[in-house]
Amino acid sequence: MGMVDSPNERRGSKRSARQRKRLGFKLDMTPMVDVAFLLLTFFMLTTTFAKSNTMEINIPPETGEVAVAELNVMTLRVPGDGFAYWSLGEAAPRRVPLYDSADAHASLGSELRQVLRQETGKNRKMVIVVRISDKAKYKALVDIIDEFNLMKIDRFSLDEFTPEDEAATQRAVAMR
Amino acid sequence: MSKIKAKRVGFRLDMTPMVDVAFLLLTFFMLTTKFRPPEAVTIDLPSSHSNMKLPESDVLTVTVAKDNSLYMGVSSQRTRERLFDTVVRPKLENAGLSKAAVADSLRKFRFDDSFKIEKEELARYIMMSRLADQRLRPVIRADNKADYEAVNYVIKVYKKMNLLNFNLVTVLEREVR
């Protein structure tokens, strides 16, 4: 046990003769051990190696066009007004809300999800072209790609949002 | 068999070695634990269902903050040093900083997770870091509310450099579908 040598000092008074010299008294270390192990386990359990999750994206090189039949193309346009516009081939775009709630971590709207599931289910060769406007938020990109990953849709590509796309979405609004 | 054992009532156990080990481990953990350095900007990452893990080494991160400002960082200190020598040092010397000041900046730069960067400089910095380390993996770490324009700019820069396979940092979404 923890033996501690007491300093053997003589105070030179009469009392010291009566007082027994305390040579090597025993010290109970249990509470100290308790505290030590408590701290130790706390540090061991709370130490985490921070690693973030990631989502992988492959983008096609600038050269090399892949020709796809028009009826197998679905265009999904996100102009940043809170709606998504989808169209098959050259058909007029149809408008669905991008999100159901205004929550910062909300998933895509259920209507849009249903459209994606339906259209990819109908046509196994469907290629989805995603065009996101510069005015939209980055969140839309992550949510859309995440949705594709969940639905096991691996045939999609990111494309530039052009003024023509803008015009097409405007027309879709005007038609309503 | 025939021996009758004396009952050992309340024996004392020498705890000293255990205490030694406990404190050794404790001090080790306390001294080696590094708290995360405060980030230059807080990023509210978007959530996804992907649980791929980000690799720990050879990562080139471009961070897009909420206000669309860009930050860049490389994971290894050696690459940071090289990047400093090729890009930052000439800049500081041209600005007329003394040798001691440059050395001081290098010391700070080495421990900096990311540093602010101007849009126009991004391509050059990425090129220099790739020259310093061939194996760098490009990663985009953008805020949920960052404009797509800024992110798209980074993607275009990557595309120009023929980095066609990159990662987007997200947090795991618990919602199961």
Coordinates of C-alpha atoms in Angstrom, one line a residue:
Chain A
M1 CA 0.0 0.0 0.0
G2 CA 1.0 3.6 -0.4
M3 CA 3.5 4.1 2.3
V4 CA 4.4 7.7 2.9
D5 CA 7.4 8.6 5.0
S6 CA 6.5 11.4 7.3
P7 CA 9.0 14.1 7.7
N8 CA 10.6 13.4 11.0
E9 CA 10.7 16.8 12.4
R10 CA 11.3 17.8 15.9
R11 CA 9.4 20.8 17.0
G12 CA 11.5 21.0 20.2
S13 CA 8.5 21.4 22.4
K14 CA 7.4 19.3 25.3
R15 CA 4.4 18.0 23.4
S16 CA 6.5 16.2 20.9
A17 CA 7.7 13.8 23.6
R18 CA 4.1 12.8 24.3
Q19 CA 3.2 12.6 20.6
R20 CA 3.9 9.3 19.0
K21 CA 6.1 9.6 16.0
R22 CA 4.1 8.8 12.9
L23 CA 6.5 6.9 10.8
G24 CA 5.0 5.7 7.4
F25 CA 1.3 6.0 7.8
K26 CA -1.0 4.3 5.3
L27 CA -3.0 6.3 2.8
D28 CA -6.2 4.9 1.3
M29 CA -5.9 5.4 -2.4
T30 CA -9.2 4.1 -3.5
P31 CA -10.9 7.4 -4.2
M32 CA -8.0 8.6 -6.2
V33 CA -8.1 5.5 -8.3
D34 CA -11.8 6.0 -8.8
V35 CA -11.3 9.5 -10.1
A36 CA -8.4 8.4 -12.3
F37 CA -10.3 5.6 -13.9
L38 CA -13.4 7.8 -14.3
L39 CA -11.4 10.4 -16.2
L40 CA -9.6 7.7 -18.1
T41 CA -12.7 6.0 -19.3
F42 CA -14.3 9.4 -20.1
F43 CA -11.4 10.3 -22.4
M44 CA -11.3 6.9 -23.9
L45 CA -15.0 6.8 -24.7
T46 CA -15.4 10.4 -25.9
T47 CA -12.4 10.4 -28.3
T48 CA -13.7 10.0 -31.7
F49 CA -11.9 10.1 -35.0
A50 CA -13.9 12.6 -37.0
K51 CA -14.7 11.2 -40.4
S52 CA -17.3 12.7 -42.7
N53 CA -19.5 10.9 -45.1
T54 CA -19.2 11.6 -48.8
M55 CA -21.1 11.1 -51.9
E56 CA -19.2 10.2 -55.1
I57 CA -19.8 11.9 -58.4
N58 CA -18.5 11.2 -61.8
I59 CA -18.8 13.8 -64.5
P60 CA -18.2 13.1 -68.1
P61 CA -15.2 14.8 -69.8
E62 CA -15.9 17.8 -72.0
T63 CA -15.4 16.0 -75.2
G64 CA -17.3 12.9 -76.2
E65 CA -21.0 13.2 -76.8
V66 CA -23.2 10.3 -76.1
A67 CA -26.2 10.0 -78.4
V68 CA -29.3 8.9 -76.7
A69 CA -32.7 8.5 -78.3
E70 CA -35.0 11.3 -77.5
L71 CA -37.7 9.1 -76.0
N72 CA -35.2 7.8 -73.5
V73 CA -34.3 11.2 -72.2
M74 CA -35.9 12.9 -69.2
T75 CA -34.9 16.4 -68.4
L76 CA -35.1 17.7 -64.9
R77 CA -34.7 21.4 -64.6
V78 CA -34.3 23.2 -61.3
P79 CA -34.5 27.0 -61.9
G80 CA -34.3 27.9 -58.2
D81 CA -37.9 29.0 -57.6
G82 CA -38.7 26.1 -55.4
F83 CA -40.1 24.0 -58.2
A84 CA -38.7 21.3 -60.4
Y85 CA -39.7 21.0 -64.0
W86 CA -39.5 17.6 -65.7
S87 CA -40.1 16.8 -69.3
L88 CA -39.8 13.7 -71.5
G89 CA -37.9 14.3 -74.7
E90 CA -39.0 17.5 -76.2
A91 CA -42.4 17.6 -74.5
A92 CA -43.5 20.6 -72.5
P93 CA -42.1 20.7 -69.0
R94 CA -44.4 19.9 -66.1
R95 CA -44.0 21.6 -62.7
V96 CA -43.7 19.8 -59.3
P97 CA -42.7 21.2 -56.0
L98 CA -39.0 20.5 -55.2
Y99 CA -39.6 20.2 -51.4
D100 CA -42.6 19.4 -49.3
S101 CA -41.3 21.3 -46.3
A102 CA -39.1 24.3 -45.7
D103 CA -36.8 22.3 -43.4
A104 CA -33.1 22.8 -44.0
H105 CA -32.5 19.1 -44.2
A106 CA -35.7 18.0 -45.9
S107 CA -35.7 15.4 -48.6
L108 CA -37.1 15.9 -52.1
G109 CA -40.9 16.4 -52.4
S110 CA -42.9 13.2 -52.5
E111 CA -44.6 14.2 -55.8
L112 CA -41.2 14.5 -57.5
R113 CA -40.1 11.2 -56.0
Q114 CA -43.2 9.6 -57.4
V115 CA -42.6 11.0 -60.8
L116 CA -39.0 9.8 -60.8
R117 CA -40.0 6.3 -59.7
Q118 CA -42.8 6.1 -62.2
E119 CA -40.8 7.2 -65.2
T120 CA -37.8 5.1 -64.5
G121 CA -40.0 2.2 -63.8
K122 CA -41.8 2.6 -67.2
N123 CA -38.6 2.8 -69.2
R124 CA -35.5 0.9 -68.1
K125 CA -33.4 2.8 -70.6
M126 CA -34.3 6.2 -69.2
V127 CA -31.4 8.7 -68.9
I128 CA -32.1 11.6 -66.7
V129 CA -30.4 14.9 -67.6
V130 CA -30.3 17.2 -64.5
R131 CA -30.0 21.0 -65.2
I132 CA -29.6 23.2 -62.2
S133 CA -29.7 26.9 -62.5
D134 CA -27.0 29.1 -61.0
K135 CA -29.8 30.7 -58.9
A136 CA -30.7 27.5 -57.2
K137 CA -29.1 26.3 -54.0
Y138 CA -26.5 23.6 -53.7
K139 CA -28.8 21.5 -51.5
A140 CA -30.9 20.7 -54.6
L141 CA -28.0 19.0 -56.2
V142 CA -27.2 16.8 -53.2
D143 CA -30.8 15.8 -52.6
I144 CA -31.4 14.9 -56.3
I145 CA -28.2 12.8 -56.6
D146 CA -29.0 11.2 -53.2
E147 CA -32.5 10.3 -54.5
F148 CA -31.0 8.8 -57.6
N149 CA -28.6 6.7 -55.5
L150 CA -31.5 5.5 -53.3
M151 CA -33.5 4.6 -56.4
K152 CA -30.5 2.9 -57.9
I153 CA -30.7 5.2 -60.9
D154 CA -27.2 5.3 -62.3
R155 CA -28.0 6.7 -65.7
F156 CA -28.0 10.4 -65.1
S157 CA -25.9 13.4 -66.1
L158 CA -25.4 16.9 -65.0
D159 CA -25.7 19.6 -67.6
E160 CA -25.5 23.3 -67.9
F161 CA -28.7 25.3 -67.4
T162 CA -29.1 27.4 -70.4
P163 CA -31.3 30.5 -71.2
E164 CA -33.4 28.1 -73.3
D165 CA -34.1 26.0 -70.2
E166 CA -35.1 29.2 -68.4
A167 CA -37.5 30.0 -71.2
A168 CA -38.9 26.5 -71.2
T169 CA -39.6 26.7 -67.5
Q170 CA -41.2 30.2 -67.9
R171 CA -43.5 28.7 -70.6
A172 CA -44.5 25.9 -68.2
V173 CA -45.5 28.5 -65.6
A174 CA -47.4 30.6 -68.2
M175 CA -49.4 27.6 -69.4
R176 CA -50.9 27.1 -66.0
Chain B
M1 CA -7.3 -31.4 2.5
S2 CA -6.5 -31.8 6.1
K3 CA -5.2 -28.3 6.5
I4 CA -7.8 -25.9 7.7
K5 CA -7.5 -22.6 5.9
A6 CA -7.6 -19.5 7.9
K7 CA -10.4 -17.3 6.8
R8 CA -8.9 -14.2 5.2
V9 CA -11.0 -11.4 6.4
G10 CA -10.4 -8.0 4.9
F11 CA -7.1 -8.4 3.3
R12 CA -5.5 -5.3 1.8
L13 CA -4.5 -5.2 -1.8
D14 CA -1.6 -3.1 -3.0
M15 CA -3.1 -0.7 -5.6
T16 CA 0.0 1.2 -6.5
P17 CA 0.8 -0.5 -9.8
M18 CA -2.8 -0.2 -11.0
V19 CA -2.8 3.5 -10.1
D20 CA 0.5 3.9 -11.9
V21 CA -1.0 2.4 -15.1
A22 CA -4.2 4.3 -14.8
F23 CA -2.4 7.6 -14.5
L24 CA 0.0 6.8 -17.2
L25 CA -2.8 6.1 -19.6
L26 CA -4.7 9.1 -18.4
T27 CA -1.8 11.5 -18.8
F28 CA -1.1 10.1 -22.2
F29 CA -4.6 10.7 -23.4
M30 CA -4.8 14.1 -21.8
L31 CA -1.6 15.3 -23.3
T32 CA -2.1 13.8 -26.8
T33 CA -5.7 14.9 -27.2
K34 CA -5.9 17.8 -29.6
F35 CA -9.1 19.7 -29.7
R36 CA -10.2 20.7 -33.1
P37 CA -8.9 24.1 -34.2
P38 CA -11.7 26.5 -34.6
E39 CA -12.8 26.5 -38.2
A40 CA -12.6 29.7 -40.2
V41 CA -16.3 29.2 -41.1
T42 CA -19.0 27.0 -39.9
I43 CA -20.5 24.8 -42.6
D44 CA -23.9 23.4 -42.4
L45 CA -23.5 20.3 -44.6
P46 CA -26.4 18.9 -46.6
S47 CA -27.6 15.5 -45.5
S48 CA -27.6 12.3 -47.7
H49 CA -28.0 8.6 -47.2
S50 CA -24.6 7.8 -48.5
N51 CA -22.3 6.2 -45.8
M52 CA -19.1 6.2 -47.8
K53 CA -16.3 7.5 -45.6
L54 CA -14.0 10.3 -46.6
P55 CA -10.4 9.1 -47.0
E56 CA -8.1 10.5 -44.4
S57 CA -5.0 11.2 -46.5
D58 CA -4.3 13.0 -49.8
V59 CA -7.5 15.0 -49.8
L60 CA -7.9 18.3 -51.5
T61 CA -10.9 20.1 -50.0
V62 CA -12.5 23.1 -51.5
T63 CA -15.0 24.6 -49.1
V64 CA -17.9 26.8 -50.2
A65 CA -19.3 28.8 -47.4
K66 CA -22.8 30.1 -47.0
D67 CA -21.8 33.5 -48.4
N68 CA -20.3 31.7 -51.5
S69 CA -16.7 32.5 -50.4
L70 CA -14.2 29.8 -51.2
Y71 CA -11.7 28.1 -48.9
M72 CA -9.1 25.5 -49.8
G73 CA -7.1 23.0 -47.8
V74 CA -4.9 20.0 -48.3
S75 CA -4.7 17.3 -45.7
S76 CA -1.0 16.6 -45.5
Q77 CA 1.4 19.1 -44.0
R78 CA 4.1 18.3 -46.5
T79 CA 1.9 19.3 -49.4
R80 CA 0.9 22.4 -47.5
E81 CA 4.6 23.4 -47.1
R82 CA 5.2 22.8 -50.8
L83 CA 2.2 24.8 -51.7
F84 CA 3.4 27.6 -49.4
D85 CA 6.8 27.6 -51.1
T86 CA 5.5 27.7 -54.6
V87 CA 2.5 30.0 -54.3
V88 CA 2.4 32.0 -51.0
R89 CA 6.1 32.6 -50.4
P90 CA 6.8 34.6 -53.6
K91 CA 3.7 36.6 -52.9
L92 CA 4.8 37.6 -49.4
E93 CA 8.3 38.3 -50.5
N94 CA 7.0 40.6 -53.2
A95 CA 5.0 42.4 -50.6
G96 CA 8.2 43.1 -48.8
L97 CA 7.9 40.9 -45.7
S98 CA 11.0 40.0 -43.7
K99 CA 12.3 36.5 -43.6
A100 CA 11.1 36.0 -40.0
A101 CA 7.6 37.1 -40.9
V102 CA 7.5 34.6 -43.8
A103 CA 8.8 31.8 -41.6
D104 CA 6.1 32.7 -39.1
S105 CA 3.4 32.6 -41.8
L106 CA 4.6 29.2 -42.9
R107 CA 4.3 27.9 -39.3
K108 CA 0.7 29.1 -39.2
F109 CA 0.0 27.9 -42.7
R110 CA 1.2 24.4 -41.9
F111 CA -1.5 24.0 -39.2
D112 CA -4.3 25.7 -41.0
D113 CA -7.0 23.3 -42.1
S114 CA -8.1 25.7 -44.8
F115 CA -7.4 29.1 -46.0
K116 CA -9.5 31.7 -47.8
I117 CA -9.0 31.9 -51.5
E118 CA -10.2 34.2 -54.3
K119 CA -12.3 32.7 -57.1
E120 CA -9.8 33.6 -59.8
E121 CA -6.9 32.0 -57.9
L122 CA -8.6 28.6 -57.3
A123 CA -7.5 27.0 -60.5
R124 CA -3.8 27.9 -60.0
Y125 CA -3.8 26.8 -56.4
I126 CA -5.4 23.4 -57.3
M127 CA -2.8 23.0 -60.0
M128 CA 0.1 23.8 -57.7
S129 CA -1.2 21.4 -55.0
R130 CA -1.5 18.7 -57.6
L131 CA 2.0 19.3 -58.6
A132 CA 3.1 19.0 -55.0
D133 CA 1.1 15.8 -54.5
Q134 CA 0.0 13.7 -57.5
R135 CA -2.4 11.5 -55.5
L136 CA -4.7 14.2 -54.2
R137 CA -8.4 13.4 -54.3
P138 CA -10.7 16.3 -54.9
V139 CA -13.5 16.9 -52.5
I140 CA -16.2 19.6 -52.4
R141 CA -17.5 20.6 -49.0
A142 CA -20.2 23.1 -49.5
D143 CA -22.8 24.7 -47.3
N144 CA -26.4 23.7 -47.6
K145 CA -27.4 27.2 -48.5
A146 CA -24.5 28.0 -50.8
D147 CA -25.6 29.1 -54.3
Y148 CA -25.3 26.4 -57.0
E149 CA -23.3 28.9 -59.0
A150 CA -20.3 28.8 -56.6
V151 CA -20.4 25.1 -56.4
N152 CA -20.8 24.8 -60.2
Y153 CA -17.7 27.1 -60.6
V154 CA -15.6 24.6 -58.5
I155 CA -17.0 21.7 -60.5
K156 CA -16.1 23.4 -63.7
V157 CA -12.5 24.1 -62.5
Y158 CA -12.2 20.4 -61.5
K159 CA -13.6 19.4 -64.9
K160 CA -11.0 21.6 -66.7
M161 CA -8.2 19.9 -64.8
N162 CA -9.6 16.6 -65.8
L163 CA -10.6 15.7 -62.3
L164 CA -13.8 13.9 -63.2
N165 CA -14.3 11.9 -60.1
F166 CA -14.8 13.8 -56.9
N167 CA -16.7 13.6 -53.6
L168 CA -19.2 15.8 -52.0
V169 CA -19.1 15.9 -48.2
T170 CA -22.4 15.3 -46.5
V171 CA -23.8 14.2 -43.2
L172 CA -25.7 11.0 -42.7
E173 CA -29.5 11.3 -42.8
R174 CA -31.1 9.0 -40.4
E175 CA -34.5 8.9 -42.1
V176 CA -34.9 5.4 -43.7
R177 CA -36.9 4.9 -46.8

